[in-house]
Amino acid sequence: ILSTVTLTGGSYLDNAASGVINAAGIGVRGTNAPNTVANFGFIAGTGTGGVGVLLSSGSTVANFGTIVGQGGTAVGFAGGGNRVEISPTAVFSGIVNGGTGGDTLELLAGTGNLSGFGTQFIGFDTLQVDAGAAWSFAPATDNTGTFHLNLGGTLIADGNIVNDGTVAMNTTGPGGALEIAGTVFLVRGGTFALSDSSNNKIVSNGSPAELVNNRQVISGAGTIGDAQLTVINRSSGVIDANGTNPLVL
């Protein structure tokens, strides 16, 4: 298809593995939200203003293939309440902008690497890791608001977590965990708030690792540490077991 595919409210586009949408300007445009795009093939918006997928509020993009925005934006939304689901096979060329608020980036089952969170992937206030997923993650910017971390699977932190706001972590099943790879610093003066659940786990990735709490307040319930993870709480750091369930170190 060499022209823009336009979806009206309530539409569903399934672009199969053999499907190619390569349009000047916008590859797929959605109006009268919500709309859903499931891409297993190739979608591109070409030219200096090219956008791969541009949908209105309350919409969903699930990418298993490749989405290209030659103008710099691979996926964008007008408004909030959106969801972007990415497979380990997904490729985005350009920024993925979740929208204006209430937007979720969902990491699907499999082993993947989420790079560019905060620079390429922007506008998301919830990161959801599905059951059966194991993704590496290195946030690239400072969190200054409230960021929700919902773990049904494994998120492997291999970079410092810079937080001036609140990171709200909730583990939704026994397979969910935040794993620490190498040395990870919790930097700045924010709050890392675990929910009041014994399912919450911050552990090593199976190799020797360190979690250094530089200035943040870690609160809630669950387990922090294992035989391979050393937890260092510096003098400016606070660990507050303020849940009904225990916080085990």
Coordinates of N, CA and C in Angstrom, one line a residue:
I1 N 0.9 -1.2 0.0 CA 0.0 0.0 0.0 C 0.9 1.2 0.0
L2 N 0.7 2.1 -0.9 CA 1.5 3.3 -1.1 C 0.9 4.6 -0.8
S3 N -0.3 4.5 0.0 CA -1.0 5.7 0.4 C -1.4 5.6 1.9
T4 N -1.7 6.6 2.5 CA -2.1 6.6 3.9 C -3.3 5.7 4.2
V5 N -3.2 4.9 5.2 CA -4.4 4.1 5.6 C -5.0 4.8 6.7
T6 N -6.3 5.2 6.6 CA -7.1 6.0 7.5 C -8.1 5.1 8.3
L7 N -8.0 5.1 9.6 CA -8.9 4.4 10.5 C -9.9 5.4 11.1
T8 N -11.2 5.0 11.2 CA -12.1 5.8 11.9 C -12.4 5.1 13.2
G9 N -13.1 5.8 14.1 CA -13.3 5.3 15.5 C -13.7 3.8 15.5
G10 N -13.0 3.0 16.4 CA -13.4 1.6 16.6 C -12.8 0.7 15.5
S11 N -11.9 1.2 14.7 CA -11.3 0.4 13.7 C -10.1 -0.4 14.2
Y12 N -9.8 -1.6 13.5 CA -8.7 -2.4 13.9 C -8.0 -2.8 12.6
L13 N -6.7 -2.5 12.6 CA -5.8 -2.8 11.4 C -4.8 -3.8 11.8
D14 N -4.9 -5.0 11.1 CA -3.9 -6.0 11.3 C -3.0 -6.1 10.1
N15 N -1.8 -5.6 10.2 CA -0.8 -5.6 9.1 C 0.0 -6.8 9.3
A16 N -0.2 -7.8 8.4 CA 0.4 -9.1 8.5 C 1.9 -9.0 8.2
A17 N 2.6 -10.1 8.5 CA 4.1 -10.1 8.3 C 4.5 -9.8 6.9
S18 N 3.7 -10.1 6.0 CA 4.0 -9.8 4.6 C 3.5 -8.4 4.1
G19 N 2.8 -7.7 5.1 CA 2.2 -6.5 4.7 C 3.2 -5.3 4.7
V20 N 3.1 -4.4 3.7 CA 3.9 -3.2 3.6 C 3.0 -2.0 3.4
I21 N 3.1 -1.0 4.3 CA 2.4 0.3 4.1 C 3.5 1.3 4.0
N22 N 3.7 1.9 2.9 CA 4.8 2.9 2.7 C 4.3 4.1 2.0
A23 N 3.9 5.1 2.9 CA 3.1 6.2 2.4 C 3.8 7.5 2.6
A24 N 3.7 8.4 1.7 CA 4.2 9.8 1.9 C 3.4 10.5 3.0
G25 N 4.1 11.1 4.0 CA 3.5 11.7 5.1 C 3.2 10.8 6.2
I26 N 2.0 10.3 6.4 CA 1.6 9.5 7.5 C 1.3 8.1 7.0
G27 N 1.9 7.1 7.5 CA 1.6 5.7 7.1 C 0.2 5.2 7.5
V28 N -0.1 5.3 8.8 CA -1.5 5.0 9.3 C -2.0 6.1 10.1
R29 N -3.1 6.6 9.8 CA -3.7 7.7 10.5 C -5.1 7.2 11.2
G30 N -5.3 7.6 12.5 CA -6.5 7.2 13.1 C -7.3 8.4 13.6
T31 N -8.6 8.5 13.3 CA -9.4 9.6 13.8 C -10.6 9.0 14.6
N32 N -11.2 9.9 15.3 CA -12.4 9.5 16.1 C -12.1 8.2 16.9
A33 N -11.2 8.5 17.9 CA -10.7 7.4 18.8 C -11.8 6.6 19.4
P34 N -11.5 5.3 19.8 CA -10.1 4.7 19.8 C -10.0 3.8 18.5
N35 N -8.7 3.6 18.2 CA -8.4 2.7 17.1 C -7.2 1.8 17.5
T36 N -7.1 0.6 16.9 CA -6.0 -0.3 17.2 C -5.2 -0.7 16.0
V37 N -3.9 -0.7 16.1 CA -3.0 -1.1 15.0 C -2.2 -2.2 15.5
A38 N -2.2 -3.4 14.9 CA -1.3 -4.5 15.2 C -0.4 -4.7 14.0
N39 N 0.8 -4.5 14.1 CA 1.8 -4.5 13.0 C 2.8 -5.7 13.2
F40 N 2.7 -6.6 12.2 CA 3.7 -7.7 12.1 C 4.6 -7.5 10.9
G41 N 4.3 -6.5 10.1 CA 5.0 -6.3 8.8 C 5.8 -5.0 8.9
F42 N 5.6 -4.1 7.9 CA 6.4 -2.9 7.8 C 5.4 -1.7 7.5
I43 N 5.5 -0.6 8.3 CA 4.8 0.6 8.2 C 5.7 1.7 8.2
A44 N 5.6 2.6 7.2 CA 6.5 3.8 7.1 C 5.7 5.0 6.6
G45 N 6.0 6.1 7.3 CA 5.6 7.4 6.8 C 6.9 8.2 6.3
T46 N 6.9 8.5 5.0 CA 8.1 9.0 4.4 C 8.1 10.5 4.2
G47 N 9.2 11.1 3.9 CA 9.3 12.5 3.7 C 9.7 13.3 5.0
T48 N 10.0 14.6 4.9 CA 10.5 15.3 6.1 C 9.5 15.4 7.2
G49 N 8.2 15.2 6.9 CA 7.2 15.2 8.0 C 6.6 13.8 8.2
G50 N 7.3 12.8 7.8 CA 6.7 11.5 7.8 C 6.6 10.9 9.2
V51 N 5.4 10.4 9.5 CA 5.1 9.7 10.8 C 4.6 8.3 10.4
G52 N 5.1 7.3 11.1 CA 4.7 5.9 10.8 C 3.2 5.7 11.2
V53 N 2.9 5.9 12.4 CA 1.5 5.7 12.9 C 1.1 6.9 13.7
L54 N 0.0 7.5 13.4 CA -0.5 8.7 14.2 C -2.0 8.4 14.5
L55 N -2.3 8.2 15.8 CA -3.7 7.9 16.2 C -4.2 8.9 17.2
S56 N -5.5 8.9 17.4 CA -6.1 9.8 18.4 C -6.2 9.1 19.8
S57 N -6.7 9.8 20.8 CA -6.6 9.3 22.2 C -7.4 8.0 22.4
G58 N -6.9 7.2 23.4 CA -7.5 6.0 23.8 C -7.2 4.8 22.8
S59 N -6.1 5.0 22.0 CA -5.8 4.0 21.0 C -4.6 3.1 21.4
T60 N -4.4 2.1 20.6 CA -3.4 1.1 20.9 C -2.6 0.7 19.7
V61 N -1.3 0.7 19.8 CA -0.4 0.2 18.8 C 0.4 -1.0 19.4
A62 N 0.3 -2.2 18.7 CA 1.1 -3.4 19.0 C 2.0 -3.6 17.9
N63 N 3.3 -3.6 18.2 CA 4.3 -3.7 17.2 C 5.2 -5.0 17.3
F64 N 5.1 -5.9 16.3 CA 5.9 -7.1 16.2 C 6.9 -7.0 15.1
G65 N 6.7 -5.9 14.3 CA 7.5 -5.7 13.0 C 8.3 -4.5 13.1
T66 N 8.2 -3.6 12.0 CA 9.0 -2.4 11.9 C 8.0 -1.2 11.6
I67 N 8.2 -0.1 12.4 CA 7.5 1.1 12.1 C 8.5 2.2 12.0
V68 N 8.4 3.0 10.9 CA 9.4 4.0 10.5 C 8.7 5.3 10.4
G69 N 9.2 6.3 11.0 CA 8.8 7.7 10.8 C 10.0 8.5 10.3
Q70 N 10.0 8.8 9.0 CA 11.2 9.4 8.4 C 11.3 10.8 8.8
G71 N 10.2 11.4 9.3 CA 10.3 12.8 9.9 C 10.8 12.8 11.3
G72 N 11.0 11.7 11.9 CA 11.5 11.7 13.3 C 10.5 11.0 14.3
T73 N 9.3 10.8 14.0 CA 8.3 10.2 14.9 C 7.8 8.9 14.3
A74 N 8.1 7.8 14.9 CA 7.5 6.5 14.5 C 6.1 6.3 14.9
V75 N 5.8 6.6 16.1 CA 4.4 6.5 16.6 C 4.1 7.7 17.5
G76 N 2.9 8.3 17.2 CA 2.4 9.4 18.0 C 0.9 9.3 18.2
F77 N 0.4 10.0 19.2 CA -1.0 10.1 19.6 C -1.4 11.5 19.8
A78 N -2.6 11.8 19.5 CA -3.2 13.1 19.8 C -4.1 12.8 21.0
G79 N -3.7 13.2 22.2 CA -4.4 13.0 23.4 C -3.8 11.9 24.3
G80 N -4.5 11.5 25.3 CA -3.9 10.5 26.3 C -4.7 9.2 26.3
G81 N -4.4 8.4 27.4 CA -5.0 7.1 27.6 C -4.7 6.1 26.5
N82 N -3.4 6.1 26.1 CA -3.0 5.2 25.0 C -2.1 4.1 25.5
R83 N -1.9 3.1 24.6 CA -1.1 1.9 24.9 C -0.2 1.6 23.7
V84 N 1.1 1.3 24.0 CA 2.0 0.8 23.0 C 2.5 -0.5 23.5
E85 N 2.3 -1.6 22.8 CA 2.7 -2.9 23.1 C 3.9 -3.3 22.2
I86 N 5.0 -3.7 22.8 CA 6.2 -4.0 21.9 C 6.7 -5.4 22.2
S87 N 6.9 -6.1 21.1 CA 7.5 -7.4 21.2 C 9.0 -7.3 21.1
P88 N 9.7 -8.4 21.6 CA 11.2 -8.3 21.4 C 11.6 -8.2 20.0
T89 N 10.8 -8.5 19.0 CA 11.1 -8.4 17.6 C 10.8 -7.0 17.0
A90 N 10.2 -6.2 17.8 CA 9.8 -4.9 17.3 C 11.0 -3.9 17.0
V91 N 10.8 -3.2 15.9 CA 11.8 -2.1 15.5 C 11.0 -0.8 15.3
F92 N 11.6 0.2 15.9 CA 11.0 1.6 15.7 C 12.1 2.5 15.2
S93 N 11.9 3.2 14.1 CA 12.8 4.2 13.6 C 12.2 5.5 13.8
G94 N 12.6 6.2 14.9 CA 11.9 7.4 15.3 C 11.4 7.4 16.7
I95 N 10.9 8.5 17.2 CA 10.4 8.6 18.5 C 9.1 7.9 18.6
V96 N 8.8 7.3 19.8 CA 7.5 6.7 20.1 C 7.0 7.6 21.3
N97 N 6.0 8.4 21.0 CA 5.4 9.3 22.0 C 4.0 8.8 22.4
G98 N 4.0 8.4 23.7 CA 2.8 7.8 24.2 C 1.6 8.7 24.3
G99 N 1.7 10.0 24.4 CA 0.6 10.9 24.5 C 0.7 11.9 25.6
T100 N -0.4 12.4 26.1 CA -0.5 13.5 27.0 C -0.8 13.1 28.4
G101 N -0.9 11.8 28.7 CA -1.2 11.4 30.1 C -2.0 10.1 30.1
G102 N -1.7 9.3 31.2 CA -2.4 8.0 31.3 C -2.0 7.0 30.3
D103 N -0.7 7.0 29.9 CA -0.2 6.2 28.7 C 0.7 5.1 29.2
T104 N 0.5 3.9 28.6 CA 1.2 2.7 29.0 C 2.1 2.2 27.9
L105 N 3.4 1.8 28.3 CA 4.2 1.1 27.4 C 4.3 -0.3 28.0
E106 N 3.9 -1.3 27.2 CA 3.7 -2.7 27.6 C 4.8 -3.6 26.9
L107 N 5.6 -4.3 27.7 CA 6.7 -5.1 27.2 C 6.1 -6.6 27.2
L108 N 6.0 -7.1 26.0 CA 5.3 -8.4 25.8 C 6.3 -9.6 26.1
A109 N 5.8 -10.8 26.2 CA 6.5 -11.9 26.6 C 7.7 -12.2 25.7
G110 N 8.8 -12.7 26.2 CA 10.0 -12.9 25.5 C 11.2 -12.2 26.1
T111 N 12.3 -12.3 25.5 CA 13.5 -11.6 26.0 C 13.9 -10.5 25.1
G112 N 13.9 -9.3 25.7 CA 14.1 -8.1 24.9 C 15.0 -7.0 25.6
N113 N 15.3 -6.0 24.9 CA 16.1 -4.9 25.5 C 15.4 -3.5 25.2
L114 N 15.0 -2.8 26.2 CA 14.4 -1.5 26.0 C 15.4 -0.4 26.2
S115 N 15.9 0.1 25.1 CA 16.9 1.2 25.2 C 16.2 2.5 24.8
G116 N 16.7 3.6 25.3 CA 16.2 4.9 24.9 C 14.9 5.2 25.6
F117 N 14.6 4.6 26.8 CA 13.4 5.0 27.5 C 13.7 6.4 28.1
G118 N 12.8 7.4 27.7 CA 13.0 8.8 28.1 C 13.6 9.6 27.0
T119 N 14.2 9.0 26.0 CA 14.7 9.8 24.9 C 14.0 9.4 23.6
Q120 N 13.9 8.1 23.3 CA 13.2 7.6 22.1 C 11.7 7.3 22.5
F121 N 11.6 6.6 23.7 CA 10.2 6.3 24.2 C 9.9 7.4 25.2
I122 N 8.9 8.3 24.9 CA 8.6 9.4 25.7 C 7.1 9.4 26.0
G123 N 6.7 10.2 27.0 CA 5.3 10.4 27.3 C 4.5 9.3 27.9
F124 N 5.3 8.3 28.5 CA 4.6 7.2 29.2 C 4.8 7.4 30.7
D125 N 3.7 7.1 31.4 CA 3.7 7.2 32.9 C 3.5 5.8 33.5
T126 N 3.4 4.8 32.7 CA 3.3 3.4 33.2 C 4.1 2.5 32.3
L127 N 5.0 1.7 32.9 CA 5.7 0.6 32.2 C 5.2 -0.7 32.7
Q128 N 4.6 -1.5 31.9 CA 4.1 -2.8 32.2 C 4.9 -3.9 31.6
V129 N 5.3 -4.9 32.4 CA 6.1 -6.0 32.0 C 5.2 -7.2 32.1
D130 N 4.9 -7.9 31.0 CA 4.0 -9.0 31.0 C 4.6 -10.3 31.6
A131 N 3.8 -11.2 32.1 CA 4.2 -12.5 32.5 C 5.0 -13.2 31.3
G132 N 6.1 -13.8 31.7 CA 6.9 -14.5 30.6 C 7.8 -13.6 29.9
A133 N 7.9 -12.3 30.3 CA 8.8 -11.4 29.7 C 10.1 -11.2 30.6
A134 N 11.2 -10.9 29.9 CA 12.4 -10.6 30.6 C 13.1 -9.5 29.7
W135 N 13.1 -8.3 30.2 CA 13.6 -7.2 29.4 C 14.6 -6.4 30.2
S136 N 15.7 -6.1 29.5 CA 16.7 -5.2 30.1 C 16.3 -3.7 29.9
F137 N 16.7 -2.9 30.8 CA 16.1 -1.5 30.9 C 17.1 -0.6 31.5
A138 N 17.4 0.5 30.8 CA 18.3 1.5 31.4 C 17.6 2.9 31.1
P139 N 16.9 3.4 32.1 CA 16.2 4.7 31.9 C 17.2 5.8 31.6
A140 N 16.8 6.7 30.6 CA 17.8 7.7 30.1 C 17.6 9.0 30.6
T141 N 16.5 9.3 31.4 CA 16.2 10.6 31.9 C 15.7 10.5 33.3
D142 N 15.6 11.7 33.9 CA 15.2 11.9 35.3 C 13.7 11.8 35.4
N143 N 13.1 11.0 36.3 CA 11.7 11.0 36.5 C 11.4 12.1 37.5
T144 N 10.5 13.0 37.1 CA 10.1 14.1 37.9 C 8.6 14.0 38.4
G145 N 7.9 13.1 37.8 CA 6.5 12.9 38.2 C 6.2 11.6 38.9
T146 N 5.1 11.0 38.6 CA 4.8 9.7 39.2 C 4.8 8.7 38.1
F147 N 5.7 7.7 38.2 CA 5.9 6.7 37.2 C 5.5 5.3 37.8
H148 N 4.6 4.6 37.1 CA 4.1 3.3 37.6 C 4.9 2.2 36.9
L149 N 5.4 1.3 37.7 CA 6.1 0.1 37.3 C 5.4 -1.1 37.7
N150 N 4.7 -1.8 36.7 CA 3.9 -3.0 37.0 C 4.6 -4.2 36.4
L151 N 4.9 -5.1 37.3 CA 5.8 -6.2 37.0 C 5.1 -7.5 37.1
G152 N 4.7 -8.1 35.9 CA 4.2 -9.4 35.8 C 5.3 -10.4 35.4
G153 N 6.4 -9.8 34.8 CA 7.6 -10.5 34.4 C 8.8 -9.8 35.0
T154 N 9.9 -10.0 34.3 CA 11.2 -9.6 34.9 C 11.7 -8.3 34.1
L155 N 12.0 -7.3 34.9 CA 12.7 -6.1 34.3 C 14.1 -6.1 34.9
I156 N 15.1 -6.0 34.0 CA 16.5 -6.1 34.5 C 17.1 -4.7 34.3
A157 N 17.4 -4.0 35.5 CA 17.9 -2.7 35.5 C 19.4 -2.8 35.3
D158 N 19.9 -2.2 34.2 CA 21.4 -2.2 34.0 C 21.9 -0.8 33.8
G159 N 21.2 0.1 34.5 CA 21.7 1.5 34.5 C 21.1 2.2 35.7
N160 N 21.6 3.4 36.1 CA 21.1 4.1 37.3 C 19.7 4.5 37.1
I161 N 19.0 4.6 38.2 CA 17.6 5.1 38.2 C 17.6 6.5 38.8
V162 N 17.4 7.5 38.0 CA 17.4 8.9 38.4 C 16.0 9.3 38.7
N163 N 15.7 9.7 39.9 CA 14.3 9.9 40.3 C 14.1 11.0 41.3
D164 N 13.5 12.1 40.8 CA 13.1 13.2 41.7 C 11.6 13.2 42.0
G165 N 10.9 12.2 41.5 CA 9.5 12.1 41.8 C 9.2 10.9 42.5
T166 N 8.2 10.1 42.0 CA 7.9 8.8 42.6 C 7.8 7.7 41.6
V167 N 8.6 6.6 41.9 CA 8.4 5.4 41.1 C 7.6 4.5 42.0
A168 N 6.4 4.1 41.5 CA 5.5 3.2 42.2 C 5.5 1.8 41.6
M169 N 6.1 0.9 42.3 CA 6.4 -0.4 41.8 C 5.3 -1.4 42.4
N170 N 4.7 -2.2 41.5 CA 3.8 -3.2 42.0 C 4.0 -4.5 41.2
T171 N 4.3 -5.6 41.9 CA 4.5 -6.9 41.3 C 3.2 -7.6 41.2
T172 N 2.8 -8.0 40.0 CA 1.4 -8.5 39.9 C 1.3 -10.0 39.9
G173 N 2.5 -10.7 40.0 CA 2.4 -12.2 40.0 C 3.8 -12.7 40.5
P174 N 3.8 -14.0 40.8 CA 5.0 -14.6 41.4 C 6.2 -14.6 40.5
G175 N 6.0 -14.4 39.2 CA 7.1 -14.3 38.2 C 7.7 -13.0 38.0
G176 N 7.1 -12.0 38.7 CA 7.6 -10.6 38.5 C 8.7 -10.2 39.4
A177 N 9.7 -9.4 38.9 CA 10.8 -9.0 39.7 C 11.5 -7.9 39.0
L178 N 12.1 -7.0 39.8 CA 13.1 -6.0 39.4 C 14.4 -6.6 39.7
E179 N 15.2 -7.0 38.6 CA 16.5 -7.5 38.8 C 17.6 -6.5 38.6
I180 N 18.6 -6.5 39.4 CA 19.7 -5.6 39.3 C 20.9 -6.3 38.6
A181 N 21.5 -5.6 37.6 CA 22.6 -6.1 36.9 C 23.8 -5.2 37.2
G182 N 24.9 -5.7 37.7 CA 26.0 -4.9 38.0 C 25.7 -4.0 39.2
T183 N 26.2 -2.7 39.1 CA 26.0 -1.7 40.2 C 24.9 -0.7 39.7
V184 N 23.9 -0.6 40.4 CA 22.8 0.4 40.0 C 22.6 1.4 41.2
F185 N 22.7 2.6 40.9 CA 22.4 3.7 41.9 C 21.0 4.2 41.8
L186 N 20.4 4.4 42.9 CA 19.1 5.1 43.0 C 19.5 6.6 43.3
V187 N 19.4 7.5 42.4 CA 20.0 8.8 42.4 C 18.9 9.8 42.6
R188 N 19.2 10.9 43.2 CA 18.3 12.1 43.5 C 17.4 11.8 44.7
G189 N 16.5 12.7 45.0 CA 15.8 12.7 46.3 C 14.4 12.2 46.2
G190 N 14.0 11.3 45.2 CA 12.7 10.9 45.1 C 12.3 9.7 46.0
T191 N 11.1 9.2 45.7 CA 10.6 8.0 46.5 C 10.5 6.8 45.5
F192 N 11.0 5.7 46.0 CA 10.8 4.4 45.3 C 9.8 3.6 46.1
A193 N 8.5 3.7 45.7 CA 7.5 3.2 46.6 C 7.0 1.8 46.1
L194 N 7.3 0.8 46.9 CA 6.8 -0.6 46.6 C 5.4 -0.6 47.2
S195 N 4.5 -1.3 46.4 CA 3.1 -1.5 46.9 C 3.1 -2.4 48.2
D196 N 2.0 -2.5 48.9 CA 1.9 -3.3 50.1 C 1.6 -4.8 49.7
S197 N 2.7 -5.4 49.1 CA 2.5 -6.8 48.6 C 3.8 -7.5 48.8
S198 N 3.6 -8.7 49.3 CA 4.8 -9.6 49.5 C 5.4 -10.1 48.2
N199 N 4.7 -9.9 47.1 CA 5.2 -10.4 45.8 C 6.3 -9.5 45.3
N200 N 6.5 -8.3 45.8 CA 7.5 -7.4 45.3 C 8.9 -7.9 45.6
K201 N 9.7 -7.9 44.5 CA 11.1 -8.4 44.7 C 12.1 -7.6 43.9
I202 N 13.1 -7.1 44.6 CA 14.2 -6.5 44.0 C 15.4 -7.4 44.3
V203 N 15.9 -8.1 43.3 CA 16.9 -9.1 43.5 C 18.0 -9.0 42.4
S204 N 19.1 -9.8 42.5 CA 20.1 -9.8 41.5 C 19.6 -10.5 40.2
N205 N 20.4 -10.4 39.2 CA 20.0 -11.2 38.0 C 20.8 -12.5 37.9
G206 N 21.2 -12.9 39.1 CA 21.9 -14.2 39.2 C 23.4 -14.1 39.3
S207 N 23.9 -12.9 39.1 CA 25.4 -12.6 39.2 C 25.6 -11.6 40.3
P208 N 26.8 -11.4 40.9 CA 27.0 -10.4 41.9 C 26.6 -9.0 41.4
A209 N 25.9 -8.3 42.3 CA 25.3 -7.0 42.0 C 25.2 -6.2 43.2
E210 N 25.1 -4.8 43.0 CA 24.9 -3.9 44.1 C 23.8 -2.9 43.8
L211 N 23.0 -2.7 44.8 CA 22.0 -1.6 44.7 C 22.3 -0.6 45.7
V212 N 22.7 0.6 45.2 CA 23.1 1.7 46.1 C 22.0 2.8 46.2
N213 N 21.5 2.9 47.4 CA 20.5 4.0 47.6 C 21.2 5.2 48.0
N214 N 21.3 6.2 47.1 CA 22.1 7.4 47.4 C 21.3 8.4 48.2
R215 N 20.1 8.7 47.8 CA 19.3 9.8 48.5 C 17.8 9.5 48.6
Q216 N 17.4 8.4 48.0 CA 15.9 8.2 47.9 C 15.3 7.5 49.1
V217 N 14.0 7.6 49.1 CA 13.2 6.9 50.2 C 12.6 5.6 49.5
I218 N 13.0 4.5 50.0 CA 12.5 3.2 49.6 C 11.4 2.8 50.6
S219 N 10.2 2.6 50.1 CA 9.1 2.3 51.1 C 8.3 1.1 50.6
G220 N 7.4 0.6 51.5 CA 6.5 -0.4 51.1 C 6.8 -1.8 51.6
A221 N 6.5 -2.8 50.9 CA 6.6 -4.2 51.3 C 7.2 -5.1 50.2
G222 N 7.7 -6.3 50.6 CA 8.3 -7.2 49.7 C 9.7 -7.6 50.1
T223 N 10.6 -7.9 49.2 CA 11.9 -8.4 49.5 C 12.9 -7.6 48.7
I224 N 14.0 -7.1 49.3 CA 15.1 -6.5 48.6 C 16.3 -7.2 49.0
G225 N 17.0 -7.8 48.0 CA 18.3 -8.5 48.2 C 18.1 -10.0 48.1
D226 N 19.3 -10.6 47.7 CA 19.4 -12.1 47.8 C 20.8 -12.4 47.9
A227 N 21.2 -13.6 47.7 CA 22.6 -14.1 48.0 C 23.6 -13.3 47.1
Q228 N 23.2 -12.8 46.0 CA 24.1 -12.2 45.0 C 24.0 -10.6 45.0
L229 N 22.9 -10.1 45.7 CA 22.7 -8.7 45.7 C 23.1 -8.0 47.0
T230 N 24.0 -7.1 47.0 CA 24.3 -6.3 48.1 C 23.6 -5.0 48.1
V231 N 22.9 -4.7 49.2 CA 22.1 -3.4 49.3 C 22.9 -2.5 50.1
I232 N 23.2 -1.3 49.6 CA 24.0 -0.3 50.3 C 23.1 0.9 50.5
N233 N 22.7 1.2 51.7 CA 21.9 2.4 52.0 C 22.7 3.5 52.6
R234 N 23.0 4.5 51.8 CA 23.9 5.6 52.3 C 23.2 6.4 53.3
S235 N 24.0 7.3 54.0 CA 23.5 8.1 55.1 C 22.3 8.9 54.7
S236 N 22.2 9.3 53.5 CA 21.1 10.2 53.0 C 19.9 9.4 52.5
G237 N 20.1 8.0 52.5 CA 19.0 7.2 52.0 C 18.1 6.7 53.2
V238 N 16.8 6.4 52.8 CA 15.9 5.9 53.8 C 15.2 4.7 53.3
I239 N 15.1 3.7 54.1 CA 14.3 2.5 53.8 C 13.2 2.4 54.9
D240 N 12.0 2.5 54.5 CA 10.8 2.6 55.4 C 9.8 1.5 55.1
A241 N 9.8 0.5 56.0 CA 8.8 -0.6 55.9 C 7.5 -0.2 56.4
N242 N 6.7 0.6 55.5 CA 5.5 1.2 56.0 C 4.2 0.5 55.5
G243 N 4.4 -0.8 55.0 CA 3.2 -1.5 54.6 C 2.7 -2.4 55.7
T244 N 1.5 -3.0 55.5 CA 1.0 -4.0 56.4 C 1.9 -5.3 56.3
N245 N 2.3 -5.6 55.1 CA 3.2 -6.8 54.9 C 4.6 -6.3 55.1
P246 N 5.5 -7.3 55.5 CA 6.9 -6.9 55.8 C 7.7 -6.5 54.6
L247 N 8.8 -5.8 54.9 CA 9.8 -5.4 53.9 C 11.1 -6.2 54.4
V248 N 11.5 -7.2 53.6 CA 12.5 -8.1 54.0 C 13.8 -7.7 53.3
L249 N 14.9 -7.5 54.1 CA 16.2 -7.2 53.5 C 17.1 -8.3 53.7

